[in-house]
Coordinates of N, CA, C and O in Angstrom, one line a residue:
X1 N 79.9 89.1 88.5 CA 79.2 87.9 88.8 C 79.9 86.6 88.3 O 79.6 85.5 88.7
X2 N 81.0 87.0 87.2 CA 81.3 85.6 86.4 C 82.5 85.6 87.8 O 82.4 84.6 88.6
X3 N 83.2 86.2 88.0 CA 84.2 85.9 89.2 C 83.7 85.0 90.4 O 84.1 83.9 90.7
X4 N 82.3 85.8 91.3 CA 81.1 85.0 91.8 C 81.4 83.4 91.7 O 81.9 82.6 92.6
X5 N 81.0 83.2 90.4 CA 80.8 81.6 90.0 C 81.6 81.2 90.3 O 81.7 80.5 91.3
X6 N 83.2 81.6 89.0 CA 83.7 80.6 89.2 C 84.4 80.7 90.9 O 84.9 79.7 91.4
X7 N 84.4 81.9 91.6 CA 84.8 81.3 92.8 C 84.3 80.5 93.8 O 84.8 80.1 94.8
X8 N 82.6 80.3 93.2 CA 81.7 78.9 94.3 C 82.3 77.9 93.9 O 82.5 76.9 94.6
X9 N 82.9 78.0 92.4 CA 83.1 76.8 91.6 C 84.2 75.7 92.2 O 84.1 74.5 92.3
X10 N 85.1 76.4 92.5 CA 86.4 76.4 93.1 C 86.1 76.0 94.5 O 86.5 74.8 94.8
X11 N 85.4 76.7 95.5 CA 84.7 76.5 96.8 C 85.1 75.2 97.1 O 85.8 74.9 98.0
X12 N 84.4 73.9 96.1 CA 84.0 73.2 96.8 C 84.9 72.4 96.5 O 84.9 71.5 97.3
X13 N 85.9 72.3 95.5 CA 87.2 70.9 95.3 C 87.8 71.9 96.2 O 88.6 71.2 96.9
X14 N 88.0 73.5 96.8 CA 88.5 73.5 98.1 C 88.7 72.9 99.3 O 89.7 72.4 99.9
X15 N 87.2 72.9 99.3 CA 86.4 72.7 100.9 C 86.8 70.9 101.2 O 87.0 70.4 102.3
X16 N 86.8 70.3 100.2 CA 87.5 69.1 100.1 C 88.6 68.5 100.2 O 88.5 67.3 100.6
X17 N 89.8 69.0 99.8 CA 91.2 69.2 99.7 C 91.5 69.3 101.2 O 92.0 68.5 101.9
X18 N 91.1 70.7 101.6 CA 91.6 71.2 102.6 C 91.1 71.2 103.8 O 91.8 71.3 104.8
X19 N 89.7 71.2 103.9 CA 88.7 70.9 104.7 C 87.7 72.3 104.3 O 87.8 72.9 103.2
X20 N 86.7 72.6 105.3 CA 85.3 73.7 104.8 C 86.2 74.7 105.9 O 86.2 75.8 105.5
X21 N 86.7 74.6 107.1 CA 87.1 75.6 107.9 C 88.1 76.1 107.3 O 88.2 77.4 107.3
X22 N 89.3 75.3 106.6 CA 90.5 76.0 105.8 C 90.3 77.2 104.0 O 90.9 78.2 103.5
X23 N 89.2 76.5 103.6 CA 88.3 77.1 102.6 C 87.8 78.3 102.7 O 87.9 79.3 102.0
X24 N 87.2 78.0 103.9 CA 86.6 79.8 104.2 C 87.7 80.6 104.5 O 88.1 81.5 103.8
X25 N 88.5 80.0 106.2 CA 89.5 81.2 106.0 C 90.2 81.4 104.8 O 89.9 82.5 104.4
X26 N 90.9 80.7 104.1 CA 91.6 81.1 102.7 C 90.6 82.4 101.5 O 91.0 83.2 100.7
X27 N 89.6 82.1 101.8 CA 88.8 82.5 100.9 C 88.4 83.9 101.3 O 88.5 84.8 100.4
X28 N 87.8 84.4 102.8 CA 88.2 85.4 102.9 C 89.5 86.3 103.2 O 89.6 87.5 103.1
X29 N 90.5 85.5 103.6 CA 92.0 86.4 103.4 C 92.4 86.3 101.6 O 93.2 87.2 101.1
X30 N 92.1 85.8 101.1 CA 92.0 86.3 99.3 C 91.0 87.1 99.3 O 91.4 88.2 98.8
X31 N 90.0 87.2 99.6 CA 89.1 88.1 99.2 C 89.7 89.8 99.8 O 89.6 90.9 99.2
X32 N 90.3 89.3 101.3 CA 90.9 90.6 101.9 C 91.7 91.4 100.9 O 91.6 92.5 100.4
X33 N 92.5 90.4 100.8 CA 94.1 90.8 99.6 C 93.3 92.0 99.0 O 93.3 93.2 99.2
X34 N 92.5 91.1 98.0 CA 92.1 91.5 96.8 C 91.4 92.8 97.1 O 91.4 93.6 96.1
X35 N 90.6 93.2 98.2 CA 90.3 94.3 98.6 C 91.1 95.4 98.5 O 91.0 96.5 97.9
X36 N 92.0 94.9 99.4 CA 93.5 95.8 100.1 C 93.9 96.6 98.5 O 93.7 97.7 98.1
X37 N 94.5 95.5 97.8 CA 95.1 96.0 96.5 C 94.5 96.8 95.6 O 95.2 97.6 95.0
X38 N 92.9 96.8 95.4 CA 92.3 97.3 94.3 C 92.4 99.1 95.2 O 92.5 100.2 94.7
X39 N 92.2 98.6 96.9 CA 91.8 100.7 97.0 C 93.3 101.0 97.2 O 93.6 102.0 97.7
X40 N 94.3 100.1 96.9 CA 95.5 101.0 96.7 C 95.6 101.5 95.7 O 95.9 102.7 95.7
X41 N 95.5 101.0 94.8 CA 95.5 101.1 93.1 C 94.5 102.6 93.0 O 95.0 103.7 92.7
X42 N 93.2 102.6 93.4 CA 92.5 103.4 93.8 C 92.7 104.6 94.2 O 92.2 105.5 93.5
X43 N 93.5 104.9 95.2 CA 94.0 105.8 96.2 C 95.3 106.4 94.9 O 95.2 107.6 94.8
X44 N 96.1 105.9 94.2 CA 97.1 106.2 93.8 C 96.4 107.2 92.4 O 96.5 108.4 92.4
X45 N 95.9 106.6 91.7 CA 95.1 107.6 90.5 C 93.9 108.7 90.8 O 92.7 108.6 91.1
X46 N 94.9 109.7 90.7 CA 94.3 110.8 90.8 C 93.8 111.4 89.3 O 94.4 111.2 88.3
X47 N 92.7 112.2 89.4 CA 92.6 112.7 87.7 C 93.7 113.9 88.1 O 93.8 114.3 89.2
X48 N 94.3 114.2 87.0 CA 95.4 115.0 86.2 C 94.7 116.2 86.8 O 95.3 116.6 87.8
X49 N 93.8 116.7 86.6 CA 93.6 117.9 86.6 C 93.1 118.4 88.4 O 93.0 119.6 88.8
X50 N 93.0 117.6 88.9 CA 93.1 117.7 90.7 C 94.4 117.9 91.2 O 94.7 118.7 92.1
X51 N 95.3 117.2 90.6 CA 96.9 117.5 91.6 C 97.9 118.6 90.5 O 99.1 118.9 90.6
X52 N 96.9 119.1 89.5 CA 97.8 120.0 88.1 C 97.7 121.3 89.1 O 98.5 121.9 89.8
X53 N 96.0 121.7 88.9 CA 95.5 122.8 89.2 C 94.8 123.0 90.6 O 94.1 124.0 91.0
X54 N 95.0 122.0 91.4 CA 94.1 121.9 92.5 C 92.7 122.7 92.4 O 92.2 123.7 92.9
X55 N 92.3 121.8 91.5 CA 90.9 122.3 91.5 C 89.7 121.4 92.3 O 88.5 121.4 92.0
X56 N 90.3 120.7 93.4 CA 89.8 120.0 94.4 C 89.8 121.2 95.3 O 88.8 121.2 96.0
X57 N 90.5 121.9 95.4 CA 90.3 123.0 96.7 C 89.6 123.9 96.0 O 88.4 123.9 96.4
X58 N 89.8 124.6 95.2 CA 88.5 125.5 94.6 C 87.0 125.0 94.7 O 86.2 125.7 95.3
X59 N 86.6 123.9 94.4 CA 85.6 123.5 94.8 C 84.7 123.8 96.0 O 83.7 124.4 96.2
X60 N 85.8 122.8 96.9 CA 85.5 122.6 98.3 C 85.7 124.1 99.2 O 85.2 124.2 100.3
X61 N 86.3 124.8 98.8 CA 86.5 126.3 99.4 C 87.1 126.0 100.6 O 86.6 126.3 101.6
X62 N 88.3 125.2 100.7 CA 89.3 124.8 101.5 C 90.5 125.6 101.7 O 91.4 125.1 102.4

């Protein structure tokens, strides 16, 4: 929520600068980014004990 803020906060000496249509798109292609990066980060950590012992397939009876 504090990220939230301060990014309304920012919004609007944006939306000023640059205009309200340059603000938004900027604002969602940062927000994209920032999407994009975290489920790569995501995708890459696996717990240790799923790619040691594949105990992802035992589970799943795969």
């Amino acid at each position: 929520m504090t990220f939230q803020g301060a990014g309304m906060a920012l919004a609007g000496p944006a939306a000023q600068a640059v205009g309200v249509r340059a603000a938004v798109t900027g604002a969602g292609a940062l927000g994209t980014l920032c999407c994009r990066v975290l489920a790569l980060r995501a995708r890459r950590k696996r717990p240790v004990t799923e790619s040691r012992d594949r105990a992802d397939r035992h589970m799943t009876g795969r």
